[in-house]
Amino acid sequence: MKSQPQRLEMRRILRNGRAQTGRYADGVIHLPDGSVVREVDAVHLPPCEPSKIICVHLNYDDRRIEIRQPHPEPAPSYFFKPPTSLNAHEGVVYRPIGTKYLNYEGEIGVVIGAEARGVTREQAHHYVRGYVAANDIGCHDFRDIDRGSMLRVKGMDGFSPIGPGLVSGIDIRQSRLRTYVNGQLVQDASAVDMVFGIDYLIADLSRYMTLLPGDLILTGTPAHSRPMNPGDLVEVEVTGVGRLRNRIAEAQSQAVTVGHAPTDTPQIRHIALGGETQ
């Protein structure tokens, strides 16, 4: 009988001025040189270095219903986030000056482990290095000018916290995704609730582009994405993977003012507040 793979969690941290990756177990990170770092003392880095971050629109049906999209899409819709949007466990997320609708979106992140081009759904799991908890943060005050690209809404620096570590050797289909704000549960869904499963997403995306080792796929958020405020502690937990934790702060004023200003419209409020009214 074939044995099941063992769970393995790798953490990437900053130590002595450089990035190092080690195995995490029982609150301790074991580095390749034999030294150990306690989790509470570690400065975490994003646990992968993607060439691209690919995100999925509306991959949970309860989210689609919440924002009153009438029919399920026949195929996934995607957008990119730049690697500069990455943030890490315990990293600070800054709300841009003059904005109100900085939303959390708890998600399961999939990290590619081998070059993938034209793979089938049956082959897809062979190309997964592991999984991360993720927060696909979006500033909806810029939604009207992005016209669906999400460049401003979700591409800002620090808007993609992932971590704490990269976990392999688990069946992600058995995991639950939960988001907490200041200790209160605000999102709760199962991985099997995805409209398009991880195998489908990898097979579909690899039709159009080569997925490289380290590339990150964010698989969508369930219902009840809402705005965060400075001072909030936001945590995304994926059972079997880990609990990502980030604090929200107000960005400092910028000297240069150029480009589109934040706006507040009924459509923006509809998406940011999930149909609720202020």
mmCIF file of C-alpha atoms in Angstrom:
data_model
loop_
_atom_site.group_PDB
_atom_site.id
_atom_site.type_symbol
_atom_site.label_atom_id
_atom_site.label_comp_id
_atom_site.label_asym_id
_atom_site.label_seq_id
_atom_site.Cartn_x
_atom_site.Cartn_y
_atom_site.Cartn_z
ATOM 1 C CA MET A 1 0.000 0.000 0.000
ATOM 2 C CA LYS A 2 1.363 3.400 -0.997
ATOM 3 C CA SER A 3 2.142 5.603 2.000
ATOM 4 C CA GLN A 4 0.683 9.091 2.243
ATOM 5 C CA PRO A 5 3.148 11.993 2.000
ATOM 6 C CA GLN A 6 3.945 13.694 5.282
ATOM 7 C CA ARG A 7 3.035 17.282 5.929
ATOM 8 C CA LEU A 8 6.004 19.603 5.470
ATOM 9 C CA GLU A 9 6.034 23.324 6.240
ATOM 10 C CA MET A 10 8.822 25.576 5.006
ATOM 11 C CA ARG A 11 9.261 29.138 6.237
ATOM 12 C CA ARG A 12 11.283 31.848 4.546
ATOM 13 C CA ILE A 13 12.750 34.408 6.939
ATOM 14 C CA LEU A 14 15.214 37.297 7.027
ATOM 15 C CA ARG A 15 18.319 36.395 9.016
ATOM 16 C CA ASN A 16 21.673 38.145 9.095
ATOM 17 C CA GLY A 17 20.552 40.399 6.268
ATOM 18 C CA ARG A 18 19.585 37.654 3.821
ATOM 19 C CA ALA A 19 16.669 35.390 3.040
ATOM 20 C CA GLN A 20 16.875 31.872 4.430
ATOM 21 C CA THR A 21 14.415 28.986 4.193
ATOM 22 C CA GLY A 22 13.982 26.352 6.841
ATOM 23 C CA ARG A 23 11.661 23.620 8.025
ATOM 24 C CA TYR A 24 9.082 24.721 10.582
ATOM 25 C CA ALA A 25 7.902 22.492 13.424
ATOM 26 C CA ASP A 26 6.546 23.150 16.931
ATOM 27 C CA GLY A 27 7.209 26.875 16.944
ATOM 28 C CA VAL A 28 10.787 26.606 15.665
ATOM 29 C CA ILE A 29 12.346 27.148 12.221
ATOM 30 C CA HIS A 30 15.217 24.741 11.487
ATOM 31 C CA LEU A 31 17.715 26.240 9.043
ATOM 32 C CA PRO A 32 20.024 24.264 6.721
ATOM 33 C CA ASP A 33 23.155 25.180 8.708
ATOM 34 C CA GLY A 34 21.730 23.470 11.801
ATOM 35 C CA SER A 35 20.742 26.662 13.612
ATOM 36 C CA VAL A 36 17.190 27.302 14.822
ATOM 37 C CA VAL A 37 15.033 30.419 15.087
ATOM 38 C CA ARG A 38 11.941 30.644 17.238
ATOM 39 C CA GLU A 39 8.827 31.651 15.336
ATOM 40 C CA VAL A 40 8.237 34.586 17.695
ATOM 41 C CA ASP A 41 11.706 35.941 16.914
ATOM 42 C CA ALA A 42 11.544 35.489 13.146
ATOM 43 C CA VAL A 43 11.095 38.214 10.544
ATOM 44 C CA HIS A 44 8.979 36.413 7.969
ATOM 45 C CA LEU A 45 9.269 36.823 4.213
ATOM 46 C CA PRO A 46 6.792 35.623 1.579
ATOM 47 C CA PRO A 47 7.427 31.862 1.324
ATOM 48 C CA CYS A 48 7.685 31.875 -2.487
ATOM 49 C CA GLU A 49 9.156 34.166 -5.153
ATOM 50 C CA PRO A 50 6.703 34.149 -8.067
ATOM 51 C CA SER A 51 7.330 35.480 -11.546
ATOM 52 C CA LYS A 52 3.578 36.148 -11.635
ATOM 53 C CA ILE A 53 0.561 36.139 -9.337
ATOM 54 C CA ILE A 54 -2.669 35.037 -11.011
ATOM 55 C CA CYS A 55 -6.020 35.611 -9.314
ATOM 56 C CA VAL A 56 -9.526 34.317 -9.999
ATOM 57 C CA HIS A 57 -12.708 36.382 -9.964
ATOM 58 C CA LEU A 58 -15.805 34.974 -8.211
ATOM 59 C CA ASN A 59 -14.764 31.385 -7.536
ATOM 60 C CA TYR A 60 -17.231 30.875 -4.646
ATOM 61 C CA ASP A 61 -20.901 30.877 -5.459
ATOM 62 C CA ASP A 62 -21.926 32.581 -2.205
ATOM 63 C CA ARG A 63 -19.757 35.579 -3.150
ATOM 64 C CA ARG A 64 -21.353 35.740 -6.606
ATOM 65 C CA ILE A 65 -24.829 35.702 -5.040
ATOM 66 C CA GLU A 66 -23.844 38.267 -2.419
ATOM 67 C CA ILE A 67 -22.849 40.878 -5.016
ATOM 68 C CA ARG A 68 -25.811 39.867 -7.194
ATOM 69 C CA GLN A 69 -24.047 38.475 -10.233
ATOM 70 C CA PRO A 70 -26.959 36.606 -11.853
ATOM 71 C CA HIS A 71 -25.405 33.491 -13.387
ATOM 72 C CA PRO A 72 -22.263 31.416 -12.781
ATOM 73 C CA GLU A 73 -19.582 32.049 -15.359
ATOM 74 C CA PRO A 74 -18.952 29.188 -17.821
ATOM 75 C CA ALA A 75 -15.178 29.601 -17.349
ATOM 76 C CA PRO A 76 -12.918 31.383 -14.856
ATOM 77 C CA SER A 77 -12.022 35.046 -15.267
ATOM 78 C CA TYR A 78 -8.489 36.008 -14.212
ATOM 79 C CA PHE A 79 -6.362 39.029 -13.409
ATOM 80 C CA PHE A 80 -2.701 39.574 -12.485
ATOM 81 C CA LYS A 81 -1.069 41.104 -9.444
ATOM 82 C CA PRO A 82 2.584 42.177 -9.590
ATOM 83 C CA PRO A 83 5.153 40.394 -7.404
ATOM 84 C CA THR A 84 5.796 43.755 -5.696
ATOM 85 C CA SER A 85 2.347 43.378 -4.085
ATOM 86 C CA LEU A 86 3.666 40.515 -1.937
ATOM 87 C CA ASN A 87 3.602 40.847 1.833
ATOM 88 C CA ALA A 88 4.421 38.374 4.598
ATOM 89 C CA HIS A 89 3.141 36.972 7.873
ATOM 90 C CA GLU A 90 3.081 39.762 10.499
ATOM 91 C CA GLY A 91 3.679 42.361 7.788
ATOM 92 C CA VAL A 92 1.854 45.697 7.923
ATOM 93 C CA VAL A 93 -0.744 46.532 5.253
ATOM 94 C CA TYR A 94 -1.139 50.253 4.589
ATOM 95 C CA ARG A 95 -4.450 51.812 3.630
ATOM 96 C CA PRO A 96 -3.830 54.560 1.058
ATOM 97 C CA ILE A 97 -4.513 58.124 2.112
ATOM 98 C CA GLY A 98 -8.034 59.298 1.313
ATOM 99 C CA THR A 99 -9.532 55.804 0.853
ATOM 100 C CA LYS A 100 -12.277 53.980 2.776
ATOM 101 C CA TYR A 101 -12.837 50.626 1.090
ATOM 102 C CA LEU A 102 -9.730 48.536 1.735
ATOM 103 C CA ASN A 103 -11.206 45.025 1.776
ATOM 104 C CA TYR A 104 -9.864 41.715 3.050
ATOM 105 C CA GLU A 105 -10.328 38.635 0.891
ATOM 106 C CA GLY A 106 -9.226 35.428 2.576
ATOM 107 C CA GLU A 107 -8.047 32.882 0.010
ATOM 108 C CA ILE A 108 -6.131 29.660 -0.524
ATOM 109 C CA GLY A 109 -2.925 30.219 -2.457
ATOM 110 C CA VAL A 110 -1.373 27.533 -4.673
ATOM 111 C CA VAL A 111 2.362 27.622 -5.396
ATOM 112 C CA ILE A 112 3.631 25.952 -8.556
ATOM 113 C CA GLY A 113 6.548 23.549 -8.147
ATOM 114 C CA ALA A 114 7.481 22.572 -11.704
ATOM 115 C CA GLU A 115 7.254 24.183 -15.117
ATOM 116 C CA ALA A 116 3.712 23.597 -16.368
ATOM 117 C CA ARG A 117 2.544 24.017 -19.925
ATOM 118 C CA GLY A 118 -0.514 22.288 -21.370
ATOM 119 C CA VAL A 119 -1.083 19.968 -18.405
ATOM 120 C CA THR A 120 -4.326 18.055 -17.872
ATOM 121 C CA ARG A 121 -6.542 18.214 -14.805
ATOM 122 C CA GLU A 122 -5.369 14.715 -13.896
ATOM 123 C CA GLN A 123 -1.737 15.822 -14.037
ATOM 124 C CA ALA A 124 -2.219 19.146 -12.259
ATOM 125 C CA HIS A 125 -1.452 17.989 -8.698
ATOM 126 C CA HIS A 126 2.028 16.894 -9.809
ATOM 127 C CA TYR A 127 2.844 20.552 -10.501
ATOM 128 C CA VAL A 128 1.902 21.880 -7.046
ATOM 129 C CA ARG A 129 4.738 22.664 -4.646
ATOM 130 C CA GLY A 130 2.402 23.538 -1.810
ATOM 131 C CA TYR A 131 -0.188 25.867 -0.338
ATOM 132 C CA VAL A 132 -0.280 29.160 1.562
ATOM 133 C CA ALA A 133 -2.918 31.176 3.360
ATOM 134 C CA ALA A 134 -3.456 34.433 1.461
ATOM 135 C CA ASN A 135 -5.238 37.760 1.734
ATOM 136 C CA ASP A 136 -6.066 39.180 -1.710
ATOM 137 C CA ILE A 137 -6.446 42.760 -0.501
ATOM 138 C CA GLY A 138 -8.277 45.264 -2.687
ATOM 139 C CA CYS A 139 -8.775 49.023 -2.430
ATOM 140 C CA HIS A 140 -12.142 49.457 -4.128
ATOM 141 C CA ASP A 141 -11.961 53.259 -4.100
ATOM 142 C CA PHE A 142 -10.102 52.888 -7.428
ATOM 143 C CA ARG A 143 -12.436 50.311 -8.943
ATOM 144 C CA ASP A 144 -14.177 52.666 -11.360
ATOM 145 C CA ILE A 145 -10.982 53.618 -13.211
ATOM 146 C CA ASP A 146 -9.454 50.119 -13.373
ATOM 147 C CA ARG A 147 -12.214 48.833 -15.683
ATOM 148 C CA GLY A 148 -11.799 45.264 -14.472
ATOM 149 C CA SER A 149 -7.995 45.098 -14.633
ATOM 150 C CA MET A 150 -7.592 45.430 -10.830
ATOM 151 C CA LEU A 151 -4.248 47.165 -11.420
ATOM 152 C CA ARG A 152 -4.796 49.910 -8.844
ATOM 153 C CA VAL A 153 -7.392 48.070 -6.756
ATOM 154 C CA LYS A 154 -5.230 45.057 -5.986
ATOM 155 C CA GLY A 155 -1.761 45.735 -7.374
ATOM 156 C CA MET A 156 -0.420 48.125 -4.753
ATOM 157 C CA ASP A 157 2.666 47.308 -2.707
ATOM 158 C CA GLY A 158 1.893 44.963 0.175
ATOM 159 C CA PHE A 159 -1.584 43.993 -1.037
ATOM 160 C CA SER A 160 -0.799 40.246 -1.271
ATOM 161 C CA PRO A 161 0.100 38.890 2.173
ATOM 162 C CA ILE A 162 0.843 35.158 2.071
ATOM 163 C CA GLY A 163 2.152 32.671 4.617
ATOM 164 C CA PRO A 164 3.163 32.045 7.286
ATOM 165 C CA GLY A 165 4.802 29.131 5.468
ATOM 166 C CA LEU A 166 4.532 26.957 2.389
ATOM 167 C CA VAL A 167 2.900 23.628 3.198
ATOM 168 C CA SER A 168 3.018 20.394 1.200
ATOM 169 C CA GLY A 169 1.917 16.840 1.891
ATOM 170 C CA ILE A 170 -1.731 17.641 2.630
ATOM 171 C CA ASP A 171 -5.042 17.112 0.849
ATOM 172 C CA ILE A 172 -6.190 20.708 0.420
ATOM 173 C CA ARG A 173 -9.704 19.503 -0.415
ATOM 174 C CA GLN A 174 -10.145 18.727 3.278
ATOM 175 C CA SER A 175 -9.242 22.274 4.358
ATOM 176 C CA ARG A 176 -11.481 25.102 5.485
ATOM 177 C CA LEU A 177 -10.788 28.754 4.786
ATOM 178 C CA ARG A 178 -11.604 31.213 7.579
ATOM 179 C CA THR A 179 -10.941 34.934 7.935
ATOM 180 C CA TYR A 180 -10.949 36.792 11.269
ATOM 181 C CA VAL A 181 -10.945 40.532 11.980
ATOM 182 C CA ASN A 182 -9.934 41.426 15.533
ATOM 183 C CA GLY A 183 -10.708 37.846 16.550
ATOM 184 C CA GLN A 184 -14.201 37.771 15.025
ATOM 185 C CA LEU A 185 -14.936 35.187 12.346
ATOM 186 C CA VAL A 186 -16.020 36.990 9.156
ATOM 187 C CA GLN A 187 -15.517 34.410 6.377
ATOM 188 C CA ASP A 188 -15.909 30.631 6.468
ATOM 189 C CA ALA A 189 -15.870 28.230 3.505
ATOM 190 C CA SER A 190 -14.567 24.837 2.440
ATOM 191 C CA ALA A 191 -11.998 24.340 -0.291
ATOM 192 C CA VAL A 192 -14.476 22.064 -2.058
ATOM 193 C CA ASP A 193 -16.883 25.022 -2.355
ATOM 194 C CA MET A 194 -14.775 26.470 -5.178
ATOM 195 C CA VAL A 195 -16.658 26.663 -8.459
ATOM 196 C CA PHE A 196 -13.453 25.854 -10.364
ATOM 197 C CA GLY A 197 -11.133 23.520 -8.476
ATOM 198 C CA ILE A 198 -7.370 23.898 -8.262
ATOM 199 C CA ASP A 199 -6.848 21.135 -10.829
ATOM 200 C CA TYR A 200 -9.094 23.007 -13.286
ATOM 201 C CA LEU A 201 -7.313 26.324 -12.706
ATOM 202 C CA ILE A 202 -3.834 24.888 -13.306
ATOM 203 C CA ALA A 203 -4.940 23.020 -16.427
ATOM 204 C CA ASP A 204 -6.811 26.042 -17.773
ATOM 205 C CA LEU A 205 -4.048 28.562 -17.118
ATOM 206 C CA SER A 206 -1.326 26.310 -18.511
ATOM 207 C CA ARG A 207 -3.170 26.303 -21.850
ATOM 208 C CA TYR A 208 -2.288 29.975 -22.302
ATOM 209 C CA MET A 209 0.994 30.503 -20.477
ATOM 210 C CA THR A 210 3.856 28.608 -18.904
ATOM 211 C CA LEU A 211 3.536 28.404 -15.131
ATOM 212 C CA LEU A 212 6.986 28.562 -13.554
ATOM 213 C CA PRO A 213 8.232 27.228 -10.213
ATOM 214 C CA GLY A 214 7.243 29.683 -7.490
ATOM 215 C CA ASP A 215 4.299 31.150 -9.408
ATOM 216 C CA LEU A 216 1.285 31.835 -7.213
ATOM 217 C CA ILE A 217 -2.391 31.259 -7.977
ATOM 218 C CA LEU A 218 -4.937 32.905 -5.663
ATOM 219 C CA THR A 219 -8.101 30.844 -5.884
ATOM 220 C CA GLY A 220 -10.868 33.311 -4.962
ATOM 221 C CA THR A 221 -12.654 34.486 -1.838
ATOM 222 C CA PRO A 222 -16.008 33.459 -0.333
ATOM 223 C CA ALA A 223 -18.793 35.792 0.763
ATOM 224 C CA HIS A 224 -18.441 38.660 3.220
ATOM 225 C CA SER A 225 -15.379 40.553 2.018
ATOM 226 C CA ARG A 226 -15.591 43.894 3.834
ATOM 227 C CA PRO A 227 -13.460 47.002 4.454
ATOM 228 C CA MET A 228 -10.696 47.015 7.042
ATOM 229 C CA ASN A 229 -9.674 49.942 9.218
ATOM 230 C CA PRO A 230 -6.313 51.111 10.576
ATOM 231 C CA GLY A 231 -5.551 49.197 13.752
ATOM 232 C CA ASP A 232 -7.426 46.061 12.671
ATOM 233 C CA LEU A 233 -5.754 42.677 13.049
ATOM 234 C CA VAL A 234 -6.734 40.494 10.083
ATOM 235 C CA GLU A 235 -6.037 36.756 10.090
ATOM 236 C CA VAL A 236 -6.591 34.209 7.325
ATOM 237 C CA GLU A 237 -6.561 30.587 8.403
ATOM 238 C CA VAL A 238 -6.459 27.561 6.118
ATOM 239 C CA THR A 239 -6.759 24.386 8.170
ATOM 240 C CA GLY A 240 -3.741 22.167 7.660
ATOM 241 C CA VAL A 241 -1.790 25.095 6.197
ATOM 242 C CA GLY A 242 -1.566 27.841 8.805
ATOM 243 C CA ARG A 243 -2.818 31.191 10.052
ATOM 244 C CA LEU A 244 -1.605 34.348 8.317
ATOM 245 C CA ARG A 245 -1.679 37.496 10.455
ATOM 246 C CA ASN A 246 -1.407 41.157 9.379
ATOM 247 C CA ARG A 247 -2.075 44.528 10.983
ATOM 248 C CA ILE A 248 -3.692 47.416 9.063
ATOM 249 C CA ALA A 249 -2.229 50.925 9.287
ATOM 250 C CA GLU A 250 -2.866 54.280 7.641
ATOM 251 C CA ALA A 251 -0.318 55.183 4.971
ATOM 252 C CA GLN A 252 1.642 58.375 5.411
ATOM 253 C CA SER A 253 0.834 61.348 3.204
ATOM 254 C CA GLN A 254 2.613 61.371 -0.134
ATOM 255 C CA ALA A 255 4.322 64.499 -1.473
ATOM 256 C CA VAL A 256 3.291 63.886 -5.098
ATOM 257 C CA THR A 257 -0.353 63.910 -6.144
ATOM 258 C CA VAL A 258 -0.931 62.652 -9.654
ATOM 259 C CA GLY A 259 -3.420 60.453 -11.454
ATOM 260 C CA HIS A 260 -6.899 59.307 -10.521
ATOM 261 C CA ALA A 261 -8.214 60.188 -7.070
ATOM 262 C CA PRO A 262 -10.164 57.712 -4.880
ATOM 263 C CA THR A 263 -13.902 57.790 -5.534
ATOM 264 C CA ASP A 264 -17.046 56.728 -3.681
ATOM 265 C CA THR A 265 -19.932 55.609 -5.882
ATOM 266 C CA PRO A 266 -22.950 53.321 -5.416
ATOM 267 C CA GLN A 267 -21.240 50.621 -7.509
ATOM 268 C CA ILE A 268 -18.056 50.813 -5.431
ATOM 269 C CA ARG A 269 -20.062 50.582 -2.216
ATOM 270 C CA HIS A 270 -22.051 47.655 -3.624
ATOM 271 C CA ILE A 271 -18.887 45.603 -4.173
ATOM 272 C CA ALA A 272 -16.988 46.754 -1.071
ATOM 273 C CA LEU A 273 -19.934 46.275 1.288
ATOM 274 C CA GLY A 274 -21.485 43.229 -0.381
ATOM 275 C CA GLY A 275 -24.791 44.976 -1.031
ATOM 276 C CA GLU A 276 -25.028 46.334 2.495
ATOM 277 C CA THR A 277 -25.600 50.043 3.064
ATOM 278 C CA GLN A 278 -23.544 52.250 5.338
#
